């Protein structure tokens, strides 16, 4: 009897239980790396002026955070304390170089467009932050999910910011992709042609949106809105 | 944990990483090389994109078609600083980035002569500095060696959405079409990017890029330095034309 009971407990431990789901979804809202932990701001300001680079960087960051968390967690008992940061950095740099080589071979135009920003994932604070805070102290599967979750939380903010910036800064969306939309602008290439449309003749693109500072304001607004709806995050003091 | 363990651990970790990256690079290198060649030749041809034969579109052309089209239509001559043609072919093998760093008198640079419908277009490679790192590009002149028929720019590390617009925004490159490199007296004036917008009838200026003044200044300098180096060649071709 006791034997079977133990077995049952073991088998019933689900792959995506409540705890795992929390790991995956928490970083999207309650523990978002950008709006709550305020990590990875540098790249969020630099690459979000258009949607396409933001999407590619987000996918690359999800890949890097997930697998670096997995590898570090697998090695967490083997990594000597004194050199753990160096070991983590080697693993992160390895994964980023893999992304770079694969892009170079299979999607050269996107590689060219992102150029140095791929390499800069190595210094993205989110990756190392999660390794130090979570992967070094947890089992591989939760660490992997935590990595995916944080990558997604980062990506969601990046894409949100880039949609606003591209739309109001350039009047387009997804430029450079097959589903590029020209929404508003002064020529007939756009859906709303501001030179002929009487309702929108006042409209001009907001040049501030093109600049990195715009991302600062937008992220600020995101944080404000998030805290309005999520009272848990409001500091009571 | 003693020091020996630490050393062995780091040694093993870095060895595994180095070995796997080397293997991955070995596998992807040929693909990356071909991508690079294709990219360069496409960039050269996109400077004359308005003058391709009927029905040819660089964006949908398969890789092999594009490479063989390049070989058929483009003669890549090599010229020196005095404007002499040193070699009649092989210019596409020259690493412009390296050669441009040499002193001006020692450079041997390629000129790509593209032929379509009995007319020659001259495409000149350019190198310069943007805000963060190198920028480069190609400018194509009509057979009068004065009127611009197209440009294509690229960069190593300009900011996406700002300086990177020199490459990503087709409207930026379109502005150059029809601009003149020489003024009416035949003096070389190049083409510059104007902050706040160029006057519509100025044949030597185009609009700069909002938020990317330093990249724009780099492009202006690249155009005047780059075309400036080719002046002796331009003069000798003009003389031969009569």
Tab-separated table of C-alpha atoms in Angstrom:
chain	number	residue	atom	x	y	z
A	1	UNK	CA	0.000	0.000	0.000
A	2	UNK	CA	2.616	2.469	1.049
A	3	UNK	CA	4.616	1.592	-2.001
A	4	UNK	CA	1.845	2.449	-4.431
A	5	UNK	CA	0.984	5.625	-2.600
A	6	UNK	CA	4.534	6.903	-3.015
A	7	UNK	CA	4.489	6.010	-6.687
A	8	UNK	CA	1.232	7.834	-7.230
A	9	UNK	CA	2.568	11.005	-5.723
A	10	UNK	CA	5.563	10.827	-8.001
A	11	UNK	CA	3.544	10.216	-11.156
A	12	UNK	CA	0.977	12.831	-10.388
A	13	UNK	CA	3.472	15.627	-10.288
A	14	UNK	CA	2.345	17.376	-13.474
A	15	UNK	CA	4.664	18.883	-16.006
A	16	UNK	CA	2.711	22.126	-15.995
A	17	UNK	CA	1.135	22.320	-12.552
A	18	UNK	CA	0.035	25.438	-10.749
A	19	UNK	CA	3.553	26.267	-9.640
A	20	UNK	CA	4.955	25.866	-13.154
A	21	UNK	CA	2.210	27.947	-14.679
A	22	UNK	CA	3.007	30.651	-12.158
A	23	UNK	CA	6.669	30.553	-13.198
A	24	UNK	CA	5.650	30.980	-16.819
A	25	UNK	CA	2.979	33.658	-16.371
A	26	UNK	CA	4.244	35.696	-13.445
A	27	UNK	CA	6.887	37.517	-15.475
A	28	UNK	CA	4.179	38.625	-17.911
A	29	UNK	CA	2.497	40.733	-15.263
A	30	UNK	CA	3.219	40.539	-11.523
A	31	UNK	CA	6.928	40.114	-11.938
A	32	UNK	CA	7.595	41.609	-15.365
A	33	UNK	CA	11.323	42.010	-15.949
A	34	UNK	CA	10.956	45.454	-17.496
A	35	UNK	CA	8.070	47.138	-15.711
A	36	UNK	CA	8.519	45.557	-12.263
A	37	UNK	CA	12.112	44.397	-11.960
A	38	UNK	CA	13.271	47.255	-14.237
A	39	UNK	CA	15.893	45.109	-15.992
A	40	UNK	CA	16.876	45.127	-19.656
A	41	UNK	CA	15.893	48.755	-20.162
A	42	UNK	CA	18.865	49.523	-22.405
A	43	UNK	CA	17.798	47.264	-25.264
A	44	UNK	CA	14.140	48.155	-24.697
A	45	UNK	CA	15.035	51.750	-25.517
A	46	UNK	CA	17.386	50.988	-28.390
A	47	UNK	CA	15.628	48.499	-30.658
A	48	UNK	CA	11.940	49.332	-30.197
A	49	UNK	CA	11.555	52.009	-32.847
A	50	UNK	CA	10.204	49.359	-35.225
A	51	UNK	CA	8.277	46.119	-34.727
A	52	UNK	CA	10.437	43.711	-36.756
A	53	UNK	CA	13.724	44.098	-34.838
A	54	UNK	CA	11.779	43.989	-31.556
A	55	UNK	CA	10.175	40.672	-32.482
A	56	UNK	CA	13.483	39.110	-33.538
A	57	UNK	CA	15.279	40.329	-30.414
A	58	UNK	CA	12.417	39.024	-28.266
A	59	UNK	CA	12.579	35.564	-29.835
A	60	UNK	CA	16.352	35.522	-29.397
A	61	UNK	CA	16.076	36.594	-25.751
A	62	UNK	CA	13.439	33.920	-25.010
A	63	UNK	CA	15.802	31.321	-26.494
A	64	UNK	CA	18.816	32.609	-24.560
A	65	UNK	CA	17.110	33.021	-21.179
A	66	UNK	CA	15.389	29.629	-21.437
A	67	UNK	CA	18.452	27.595	-22.384
A	68	UNK	CA	20.967	29.473	-20.255
A	69	UNK	CA	18.659	28.918	-17.251
A	70	UNK	CA	18.403	25.244	-18.174
A	71	UNK	CA	22.154	24.731	-18.545
A	72	UNK	CA	23.066	26.730	-15.448
A	73	UNK	CA	20.478	24.855	-13.432
A	74	UNK	CA	21.846	21.509	-14.645
A	75	UNK	CA	25.339	22.592	-13.613
A	76	UNK	CA	24.299	24.470	-10.463
A	77	UNK	CA	25.905	21.963	-8.095
A	78	UNK	CA	29.071	21.744	-10.197
A	79	UNK	CA	29.737	25.457	-10.732
A	80	UNK	CA	32.286	26.698	-8.168
A	81	UNK	CA	30.912	29.656	-6.238
A	82	UNK	CA	33.957	31.838	-6.807
A	83	UNK	CA	33.667	31.753	-10.598
A	84	UNK	CA	29.920	31.328	-11.044
A	85	UNK	CA	29.470	34.630	-12.876
A	86	UNK	CA	32.195	33.743	-15.358
A	87	UNK	CA	30.653	30.323	-15.904
A	88	UNK	CA	27.223	31.895	-16.438
A	89	UNK	CA	28.667	34.409	-18.860
A	90	UNK	CA	30.368	31.667	-20.886
A	91	UNK	CA	27.051	29.864	-21.229
A	92	UNK	CA	25.154	33.040	-22.182
A	93	UNK	CA	27.807	34.058	-24.697
A	94	UNK	CA	27.709	30.553	-26.181
A	95	UNK	CA	23.945	30.712	-26.755
A	96	UNK	CA	24.063	34.227	-28.168
A	97	UNK	CA	26.785	33.185	-30.604
A	98	UNK	CA	24.624	30.229	-31.659
A	99	UNK	CA	21.768	32.650	-32.412
A	100	UNK	CA	24.143	34.890	-34.338
A	101	UNK	CA	25.597	32.059	-36.449
A	102	UNK	CA	22.167	30.631	-37.235
A	103	UNK	CA	20.778	34.014	-38.254
A	104	UNK	CA	23.838	34.660	-40.393
A	105	UNK	CA	23.333	31.391	-42.248
A	106	UNK	CA	19.564	31.238	-42.483
A	107	UNK	CA	18.227	34.786	-42.223
A	108	UNK	CA	20.931	37.135	-43.362
A	109	UNK	CA	18.766	40.266	-43.885
A	110	UNK	CA	17.512	40.167	-40.294
A	111	UNK	CA	21.049	39.490	-39.074
A	112	UNK	CA	22.209	42.568	-40.963
A	113	UNK	CA	19.413	44.663	-39.571
A	114	UNK	CA	20.031	43.794	-35.928
A	115	UNK	CA	23.813	43.707	-36.276
A	116	UNK	CA	25.335	44.515	-32.870
A	117	UNK	CA	22.107	44.225	-30.930
A	118	UNK	CA	22.247	40.436	-31.145
A	119	UNK	CA	25.644	40.458	-29.455
A	120	UNK	CA	24.337	42.854	-26.837
A	121	UNK	CA	21.946	40.196	-25.521
A	122	UNK	CA	25.010	38.925	-23.645
A	123	UNK	CA	24.913	42.036	-21.505
A	124	UNK	CA	21.129	42.046	-21.101
A	125	UNK	CA	20.629	42.178	-17.352
A	126	UNK	CA	17.527	39.977	-17.497
A	127	UNK	CA	19.479	36.902	-18.562
A	128	UNK	CA	22.105	37.085	-15.856
A	129	UNK	CA	19.596	38.363	-13.312
A	130	UNK	CA	17.458	35.256	-13.720
A	131	UNK	CA	20.467	32.945	-13.593
A	132	UNK	CA	21.617	34.464	-10.318
A	133	UNK	CA	18.174	34.831	-8.779
A	134	UNK	CA	16.533	31.622	-9.924
A	135	UNK	CA	18.459	29.085	-11.996
A	136	UNK	CA	21.342	28.741	-9.511
A	137	UNK	CA	18.896	27.592	-6.815
A	138	UNK	CA	16.244	25.611	-8.702
A	139	UNK	CA	15.778	22.405	-10.666
A	140	UNK	CA	16.222	22.448	-14.461
A	141	UNK	CA	12.539	22.277	-15.506
A	142	UNK	CA	11.333	25.167	-13.318
A	143	UNK	CA	14.444	27.139	-14.304
A	144	UNK	CA	13.711	26.535	-18.001
A	145	UNK	CA	10.114	27.734	-17.548
A	146	UNK	CA	11.282	30.740	-15.570
A	147	UNK	CA	13.627	31.573	-18.451
A	148	UNK	CA	10.850	31.307	-21.034
A	149	UNK	CA	8.498	33.338	-18.849
A	150	UNK	CA	10.977	36.149	-18.343
A	151	UNK	CA	11.901	36.190	-22.023
A	152	UNK	CA	8.221	36.457	-22.903
A	153	UNK	CA	7.601	39.160	-20.315
A	154	UNK	CA	10.462	41.146	-21.797
A	155	UNK	CA	9.279	40.509	-25.358
A	156	UNK	CA	5.688	41.511	-24.606
A	157	UNK	CA	6.772	44.948	-23.380
A	158	UNK	CA	9.235	45.356	-26.263
A	159	UNK	CA	6.627	44.570	-28.894
A	160	UNK	CA	4.029	46.747	-27.166
A	161	UNK	CA	6.412	49.701	-27.122
A	162	UNK	CA	7.526	49.130	-30.709
A	163	UNK	CA	3.947	49.022	-32.049
A	164	UNK	CA	3.234	52.425	-30.512
A	165	UNK	CA	6.542	53.898	-31.635
A	166	UNK	CA	6.348	52.654	-35.224
A	167	UNK	CA	2.684	53.612	-35.640
A	168	UNK	CA	3.004	57.174	-34.336
A	169	UNK	CA	6.612	57.750	-35.382
A	170	UNK	CA	6.507	56.404	-38.923
A	171	UNK	CA	2.849	55.783	-39.692
A	172	UNK	CA	3.537	52.142	-40.530
A	173	UNK	CA	3.473	48.748	-38.812
A	174	UNK	CA	5.636	45.668	-39.373
A	175	UNK	CA	7.698	47.513	-42.008
A	176	UNK	CA	10.265	45.228	-43.599
A	177	UNK	CA	8.120	42.113	-43.288
A	178	UNK	CA	5.729	40.548	-45.832
A	179	UNK	CA	2.766	41.868	-43.825
A	180	UNK	CA	3.986	45.482	-43.787
A	181	UNK	CA	1.154	47.967	-43.329
A	182	UNK	CA	1.436	51.603	-44.397
A	183	UNK	CA	-1.226	53.221	-42.271
A	184	UNK	CA	-0.952	56.983	-42.259
A	185	UNK	CA	1.341	59.298	-44.210
A	186	UNK	CA	1.600	62.058	-46.799
A	187	UNK	CA	1.655	59.931	-49.986
A	188	UNK	CA	-0.738	57.601	-51.758
A	189	UNK	CA	1.234	54.573	-50.496
A	190	UNK	CA	-0.609	54.912	-47.184
A	191	UNK	CA	-4.177	53.910	-46.271
A	192	UNK	CA	-4.851	57.337	-44.855
A	193	UNK	CA	-3.271	59.845	-47.202
A	194	UNK	CA	-2.866	63.024	-45.157
A	195	UNK	CA	-2.466	65.221	-48.231
A	196	UNK	CA	-5.835	64.280	-49.733
A	197	UNK	CA	-7.896	63.082	-46.754
A	198	UNK	CA	-9.817	66.099	-45.352
A	199	UNK	CA	-10.178	64.564	-41.875
A	200	UNK	CA	-6.466	63.960	-41.328
A	201	UNK	CA	-4.837	66.936	-43.050
A	202	UNK	CA	-3.559	68.090	-39.623
A	203	UNK	CA	-1.700	64.842	-38.967
A	204	UNK	CA	2.095	64.582	-39.006
A	205	UNK	CA	4.269	61.794	-37.667
A	206	UNK	CA	5.563	62.406	-34.168
A	207	UNK	CA	9.319	62.576	-34.563
A	208	UNK	CA	9.835	62.142	-30.829
A	209	UNK	CA	8.549	58.581	-31.186
A	210	UNK	CA	11.493	57.699	-33.402
A	211	UNK	CA	13.963	58.681	-30.685
A	212	UNK	CA	14.914	56.346	-27.814
A	213	UNK	CA	13.478	58.777	-25.233
A	214	UNK	CA	9.993	57.960	-26.472
A	215	UNK	CA	10.459	54.391	-25.220
A	216	UNK	CA	11.273	55.797	-21.780
A	217	UNK	CA	7.938	57.658	-21.692
A	218	UNK	CA	5.989	54.707	-23.068
A	219	UNK	CA	7.481	52.286	-20.554
A	220	UNK	CA	6.648	54.823	-17.834
A	221	UNK	CA	3.032	54.888	-19.012
A	222	UNK	CA	2.999	51.071	-19.123
A	223	UNK	CA	4.178	50.940	-15.510
A	224	UNK	CA	1.527	53.466	-14.501
A	225	UNK	CA	-1.291	51.590	-16.252
A	226	UNK	CA	-0.106	48.240	-14.891
A	227	UNK	CA	-0.076	49.529	-11.325
A	228	UNK	CA	-3.505	51.053	-11.704
A	229	UNK	CA	-4.939	47.649	-12.512
A	230	UNK	CA	-2.639	45.545	-10.358
A	231	UNK	CA	-2.858	46.869	-6.815
A	232	UNK	CA	-0.451	44.183	-5.559
A	233	UNK	CA	2.416	46.086	-7.135
A	234	UNK	CA	1.645	49.375	-5.412
A	235	UNK	CA	4.120	50.072	-2.651
A	236	UNK	CA	2.099	50.671	0.539
A	237	UNK	CA	4.779	52.665	2.319
B	1	UNK	CA	36.153	23.681	-3.628
B	2	UNK	CA	39.858	23.959	-4.251
B	3	UNK	CA	41.626	25.865	-6.940
B	4	UNK	CA	42.391	22.801	-9.017
B	5	UNK	CA	38.687	21.987	-9.279
B	6	UNK	CA	37.915	25.539	-10.359
B	7	UNK	CA	40.597	25.515	-13.039
B	8	UNK	CA	39.544	22.118	-14.379
B	9	UNK	CA	35.870	23.115	-14.355
B	10	UNK	CA	36.406	26.360	-16.264
B	11	UNK	CA	38.787	24.635	-18.660
B	12	UNK	CA	36.258	21.911	-19.449
B	13	UNK	CA	33.364	24.337	-19.753
B	14	UNK	CA	35.181	26.661	-22.137
B	15	UNK	CA	36.538	23.724	-24.162
B	16	UNK	CA	33.078	22.261	-24.671
B	17	UNK	CA	31.704	25.656	-25.619
B	18	UNK	CA	34.589	26.451	-27.971
B	19	UNK	CA	34.383	23.053	-29.645
B	20	UNK	CA	30.651	23.210	-30.256
B	21	UNK	CA	30.836	26.763	-31.584
B	22	UNK	CA	33.653	25.795	-33.937
B	23	UNK	CA	31.615	22.904	-35.265
B	24	UNK	CA	28.530	25.046	-35.743
B	25	UNK	CA	30.588	27.662	-37.525
B	26	UNK	CA	32.109	25.050	-39.826
B	27	UNK	CA	28.629	23.916	-40.802
B	28	UNK	CA	27.158	27.390	-41.314
B	29	UNK	CA	30.192	29.118	-42.847
B	30	UNK	CA	29.512	28.209	-46.516
B	31	UNK	CA	25.908	29.377	-46.195
B	32	UNK	CA	26.970	32.607	-44.520
B	33	UNK	CA	29.649	33.242	-47.193
B	34	UNK	CA	27.148	32.801	-49.974
B	35	UNK	CA	24.654	35.043	-48.196
B	36	UNK	CA	27.331	37.675	-47.926
B	37	UNK	CA	28.290	37.537	-51.598
B	38	UNK	CA	24.657	37.611	-52.592
B	39	UNK	CA	24.027	40.525	-50.263
B	40	UNK	CA	26.926	42.555	-51.668
B	41	UNK	CA	25.999	41.921	-55.288
B	42	UNK	CA	22.382	42.688	-54.581
B	43	UNK	CA	23.431	45.940	-52.915
B	44	UNK	CA	25.491	46.868	-55.981
B	45	UNK	CA	22.629	46.073	-58.341
B	46	UNK	CA	20.038	47.833	-56.208
B	47	UNK	CA	21.833	51.121	-56.937
B	48	UNK	CA	20.627	50.620	-60.535
B	49	UNK	CA	17.316	49.004	-59.552
B	50	UNK	CA	15.368	51.488	-61.717
B	51	UNK	CA	17.299	50.391	-64.799
B	52	UNK	CA	16.995	46.625	-64.723
B	53	UNK	CA	15.649	44.804	-67.780
B	54	UNK	CA	11.880	44.484	-68.015
B	55	UNK	CA	10.436	41.998	-65.527
B	56	UNK	CA	13.539	41.692	-63.331
B	57	UNK	CA	13.010	42.338	-59.642
B	58	UNK	CA	15.934	41.994	-57.262
B	59	UNK	CA	13.720	41.137	-54.315
B	60	UNK	CA	12.193	38.050	-55.902
B	61	UNK	CA	15.201	36.940	-57.952
B	62	UNK	CA	16.520	33.564	-56.769
B	63	UNK	CA	20.107	33.601	-55.465
B	64	UNK	CA	21.718	31.808	-58.409
B	65	UNK	CA	19.874	33.885	-61.010
B	66	UNK	CA	21.011	37.066	-59.318
B	67	UNK	CA	24.645	35.969	-59.208
B	68	UNK	CA	24.731	34.949	-62.858
B	69	UNK	CA	22.864	38.118	-63.877
B	70	UNK	CA	25.546	40.099	-62.068
B	71	UNK	CA	28.318	38.258	-63.888
B	72	UNK	CA	26.677	38.851	-67.274
B	73	UNK	CA	25.762	42.510	-66.950
B	74	UNK	CA	28.417	43.958	-64.691
B	75	UNK	CA	32.030	44.579	-65.573
B	76	UNK	CA	34.021	45.115	-62.384
B	77	UNK	CA	37.100	47.127	-63.403
B	78	UNK	CA	39.854	48.169	-61.004
B	79	UNK	CA	41.138	51.746	-61.030
B	80	UNK	CA	43.950	53.535	-59.192
B	81	UNK	CA	44.137	57.012	-57.692
B	82	UNK	CA	45.238	58.618	-60.960
B	83	UNK	CA	42.129	57.345	-62.698
B	84	UNK	CA	43.921	54.654	-64.713
B	85	UNK	CA	42.175	51.337	-65.218
B	86	UNK	CA	44.598	48.790	-63.790
B	87	UNK	CA	42.575	45.689	-64.504
B	88	UNK	CA	39.540	45.085	-66.672
B	89	UNK	CA	37.912	42.587	-64.334
B	90	UNK	CA	38.059	41.091	-60.858
B	91	UNK	CA	36.854	44.223	-59.099
B	92	UNK	CA	34.144	42.249	-57.345
B	93	UNK	CA	36.818	40.268	-55.487
B	94	UNK	CA	38.311	43.401	-53.926
B	95	UNK	CA	37.630	43.921	-50.236
B	96	UNK	CA	36.706	47.583	-50.388
B	97	UNK	CA	36.680	47.887	-46.588
B	98	UNK	CA	40.366	46.966	-46.388
B	99	UNK	CA	41.562	48.817	-49.476
B	100	UNK	CA	39.848	52.059	-48.470
B	101	UNK	CA	41.951	52.165	-45.272
B	102	UNK	CA	45.156	52.411	-47.327
B	103	UNK	CA	46.555	55.885	-48.144
B	104	UNK	CA	44.576	57.496	-50.973
B	105	UNK	CA	47.441	57.241	-53.476
B	106	UNK	CA	47.879	53.501	-53.002
B	107	UNK	CA	44.267	52.420	-53.211
B	108	UNK	CA	43.081	50.246	-56.051
B	109	UNK	CA	39.311	50.416	-56.031
B	110	UNK	CA	36.653	48.730	-58.110
B	111	UNK	CA	34.181	50.451	-60.406
B	112	UNK	CA	31.165	48.427	-61.442
B	113	UNK	CA	30.070	49.185	-64.973
B	114	UNK	CA	26.563	47.949	-65.462
B	115	UNK	CA	25.216	47.637	-68.961
B	116	UNK	CA	21.567	47.687	-69.876
B	117	UNK	CA	19.968	48.345	-73.259
B	118	UNK	CA	23.228	49.599	-74.750
B	119	UNK	CA	23.778	52.146	-71.994
B	120	UNK	CA	26.489	52.089	-69.345
B	121	UNK	CA	25.913	53.003	-65.720
B	122	UNK	CA	28.848	53.530	-63.384
B	123	UNK	CA	28.507	52.226	-59.836
B	124	UNK	CA	31.028	53.414	-57.241
B	125	UNK	CA	31.559	51.805	-53.844
B	126	UNK	CA	31.758	54.190	-50.881
B	127	UNK	CA	33.059	53.769	-47.328
B	128	UNK	CA	32.619	56.053	-44.361
B	129	UNK	CA	31.891	56.405	-40.674
B	130	UNK	CA	28.444	56.658	-39.146
B	131	UNK	CA	27.641	57.357	-35.526
B	132	UNK	CA	28.629	53.991	-34.049
B	133	UNK	CA	30.672	52.244	-36.684
B	134	UNK	CA	31.346	51.950	-40.365
B	135	UNK	CA	28.831	52.779	-43.058
B	136	UNK	CA	29.166	51.980	-46.717
B	137	UNK	CA	27.205	52.017	-49.908
B	138	UNK	CA	27.072	52.299	-53.667
B	139	UNK	CA	26.171	55.231	-55.845
B	140	UNK	CA	25.257	54.748	-59.495
B	141	UNK	CA	25.820	57.519	-62.025
B	142	UNK	CA	24.249	57.771	-65.448
B	143	UNK	CA	26.470	57.587	-68.543
B	144	UNK	CA	26.965	61.379	-68.290
B	145	UNK	CA	28.864	60.648	-65.034
B	146	UNK	CA	26.952	63.429	-63.312
B	147	UNK	CA	23.330	62.445	-62.749
B	148	UNK	CA	22.622	59.971	-59.943
B	149	UNK	CA	20.412	57.059	-60.986
B	150	UNK	CA	20.342	55.373	-57.594
B	151	UNK	CA	22.088	54.671	-54.315
B	152	UNK	CA	22.118	51.877	-51.783
B	153	UNK	CA	23.544	52.267	-48.320
B	154	UNK	CA	24.373	49.882	-45.536
B	155	UNK	CA	25.887	50.081	-42.072
B	156	UNK	CA	27.431	47.974	-39.389
B	157	UNK	CA	25.869	49.260	-36.206
B	158	UNK	CA	23.620	52.279	-36.712
B	159	UNK	CA	20.542	52.359	-34.482
B	160	UNK	CA	17.505	50.583	-35.954
B	161	UNK	CA	14.836	53.134	-36.839
B	162	UNK	CA	17.285	56.061	-36.701
B	163	UNK	CA	20.645	55.857	-38.461
B	164	UNK	CA	19.698	52.486	-39.902
B	165	UNK	CA	17.091	54.289	-42.013
B	166	UNK	CA	19.817	54.989	-44.574
B	167	UNK	CA	19.400	51.343	-45.490
B	168	UNK	CA	15.904	50.409	-44.297
B	169	UNK	CA	13.901	53.322	-45.659
B	170	UNK	CA	13.494	53.092	-49.452
B	171	UNK	CA	12.208	56.672	-49.522
B	172	UNK	CA	15.542	57.921	-48.244
B	173	UNK	CA	17.442	56.339	-51.131
B	174	UNK	CA	14.842	57.507	-53.687
B	175	UNK	CA	15.631	61.145	-52.893
B	176	UNK	CA	19.029	60.795	-54.541
B	177	UNK	CA	17.682	59.894	-57.975
B	178	UNK	CA	18.199	62.762	-60.418
B	179	UNK	CA	20.567	64.701	-58.159
B	180	UNK	CA	23.796	66.008	-59.708
B	181	UNK	CA	27.344	65.479	-58.550
B	182	UNK	CA	28.864	68.387	-60.542
B	183	UNK	CA	27.525	71.922	-60.776
B	184	UNK	CA	26.886	73.759	-64.055
B	185	UNK	CA	30.490	74.951	-64.244
B	186	UNK	CA	31.681	71.361	-63.978
B	187	UNK	CA	32.952	71.757	-60.416
B	188	UNK	CA	32.616	68.765	-58.090
B	189	UNK	CA	30.161	69.576	-55.274
B	190	UNK	CA	28.906	66.087	-54.267
B	191	UNK	CA	25.535	65.661	-52.549
B	192	UNK	CA	24.901	66.432	-48.905
B	193	UNK	CA	22.178	65.589	-46.397
B	194	UNK	CA	20.505	68.680	-44.959
B	195	UNK	CA	19.188	68.734	-41.419
B	196	UNK	CA	15.613	70.026	-41.414
B	197	UNK	CA	15.135	69.222	-45.100
B	198	UNK	CA	16.687	70.239	-48.402
B	199	UNK	CA	15.304	72.906	-50.714
B	200	UNK	CA	13.212	71.111	-53.338
B	201	UNK	CA	15.139	72.520	-56.322
B	202	UNK	CA	18.643	72.010	-54.887
B	203	UNK	CA	20.356	69.478	-57.157
B	204	UNK	CA	23.100	68.778	-54.609
B	205	UNK	CA	21.126	68.163	-51.397
B	206	UNK	CA	18.631	65.695	-49.947
B	207	UNK	CA	16.708	65.583	-46.648
B	208	UNK	CA	18.595	64.340	-43.592
B	209	UNK	CA	17.137	61.884	-41.099
B	210	UNK	CA	15.359	62.987	-37.934
B	211	UNK	CA	17.224	61.795	-34.878
B	212	UNK	CA	20.240	60.654	-36.866
B	213	UNK	CA	22.184	63.823	-37.623
B	214	UNK	CA	25.561	62.208	-37.020
B	215	UNK	CA	24.830	59.284	-39.315
B	216	UNK	CA	23.583	61.770	-41.923
B	217	UNK	CA	26.788	63.815	-41.608
B	218	UNK	CA	28.705	60.569	-42.069
B	219	UNK	CA	26.811	59.847	-45.277
B	220	UNK	CA	27.535	63.354	-46.608
B	221	UNK	CA	31.233	62.971	-45.835
B	222	UNK	CA	31.293	59.484	-47.354
B	223	UNK	CA	29.756	60.763	-50.599
B	224	UNK	CA	32.174	63.644	-51.014
B	225	UNK	CA	35.268	61.650	-49.967
B	226	UNK	CA	34.294	58.575	-51.947
B	227	UNK	CA	33.333	60.284	-55.187
B	228	UNK	CA	36.189	62.733	-54.650
B	229	UNK	CA	38.665	59.867	-54.835
B	230	UNK	CA	37.192	58.758	-58.160
B	231	UNK	CA	37.410	62.248	-59.745
B	232	UNK	CA	40.476	61.432	-61.907
B	233	UNK	CA	38.688	58.336	-63.195
B	234	UNK	CA	35.482	60.295	-63.871
B	235	UNK	CA	37.491	62.886	-65.820
B	236	UNK	CA	39.300	60.273	-67.912
B	237	UNK	CA	36.067	58.487	-68.823
B	238	UNK	CA	34.461	61.799	-69.758
B	239	UNK	CA	37.450	62.651	-71.947
B	240	UNK	CA	37.183	59.326	-73.754
B	241	UNK	CA	33.496	59.932	-74.330
B	242	UNK	CA	34.505	63.167	-76.073
